[in-house]
Amino acid sequence: MVINSQETMEKIVSLCKRRGFVYPGSEIYGGLANSWDYGPYGTELKNNIKQAWWKMFVKRRDDVVGIDAALIMNPKVWEASGHLGAGFSDPLVECRNCHERFKVDQLNLKDPCPSCGKKGMFTEPRQFNVLMKTFLGVVEGEKSAAYLRGETAQAMFVDFKLVLNSNRQRVPFGIAQIGKAFRNEITPGNYIFRTREFEQMEIEYFIRAKDWKKQFDYWLEQMKGWMDFLGLNKKHIHFREIAEDERAHYSKRTIDIEYDFPFGTKELYGLAYRTNFDLKNHQSASGQDMSYTDPVTNEKFIPHVIEPTFGVDRSVLAVLCESYAEEKIKDDERVVLRFPKHLAPIKIAVFPLLKNKSELVKKAQEIYDDLREKYMCEFDDNGNIGKRYRRQDEIGTPYCVTIDFDTLENKTVTVRDRDTMKQERVVIADLNTFFHDHLSGC
Ligand code: GAP
């Protein structure tokens, strides 16, 4: 459920802090602007998203392999990729409304923003480079400048030949990576939507130039499949063809996939045709041959690239926004995160009805120990059952199992469904089969 309002966003942010999804970074020191820490449930949610992505795009495919490269690469990488080029080190201003950036010398600062038309929204001009600079080495004066990577993509280009030689892939094939990227955004904001440190899941899919349109369409469909898997409502997703003058320096076609966040419709993911811009540039900058020779046809060429790119943090945020619901039940209200079951941080919560009845606690512990072998579970014996249900609803747990006095008599437990709130009695010996059926794919 997405309600377009700042109020909804504030409720989500507050729930995330209270329940342990996302905390303000470095909070005991007054925080650090736009830095966020994932708490226990946020970490589970984020890991579930990353693992599912890896399964869908790497594990289940013969034509995509994964790498995990260094965050700091040789600075020459960023020269060759164009990230250190003049376009990134000019004084820029950014429109606070639409986040478009403009070179100061191309703009009258008193005019409305050429992109969204709003007045008075420009930031102060700043000498701006998107890459985050750091220094390597321990001896003062001998340190050399380096950059934290601005996108995970470059490692897939730089390692292209190594992967080819070690893994005997044939074009078309892809290299995938999940990891952190860093950018000196001038105006980060909107919670975890735009930060200076974030995570990406990217695929560089190497193709023959003549196939680019077919492959572009194919990958767009794959991305739609992924968003279905995340449970995002198609009505909240929009595809925006990016005009030539708006595209990144390397792209010949880009589609931005936008999502209706509570603070507006904004970019969630992107799909780009990067031509052979990167491999070609790395070839001329490094002097290394970056071409591919097909072992069957003997054709030799520098492959072109289709790049589906997915922000991890924006995935988490979209799933949170989509799942957040407030419901009236009789005279009461509940807040529930209706996560798709396969994404829920906790799959099953196990409760002894009463904390001070040792036979109930013992039985509950036995059941909990058995279920946690297969599923992420939580044991809770605090407060009354109603309160425990509400807490699990707020963290999106699909099932709660309660051990009560009947359990000791007839070896059954109550299983309560998050969405319907219906309760049914299930024989303990059948619990594994029950969850095998109800949590398939988790
Ligand atoms: N390799 C291509 C690339 O990096 P991008 O559109 O600049 O393209 C890809 O970034 C994705 O990374 C975006 O669609 C978004 O999901 C995520 N992303 C980019 N900048 C971000 C930021 N400052 N904070 C959080 N996520 C970001």
mmCIF file of C-alpha atoms in Angstrom, residues 15 29 54 220 254 345 418:
data_model
loop_
_atom_site.group_PDB
_atom_site.id
_atom_site.type_symbol
_atom_site.label_atom_id
_atom_site.label_comp_id
_atom_site.label_asym_id
_atom_site.label_seq_id
_atom_site.Cartn_x
_atom_site.Cartn_y
_atom_site.Cartn_z
ATOM 1 C CA LEU A 15 8.407 2.096 12.712
ATOM 2 C CA TYR A 29 27.125 11.291 18.561
ATOM 3 C CA TRP A 54 21.663 -13.743 -6.576
ATOM 4 C CA LEU A 220 13.586 -5.345 -19.292
ATOM 5 C CA THR A 254 18.471 4.076 -20.933
ATOM 6 C CA PRO A 345 12.779 -11.133 8.129
ATOM 7 C CA ARG A 418 -0.594 -12.542 9.652
#
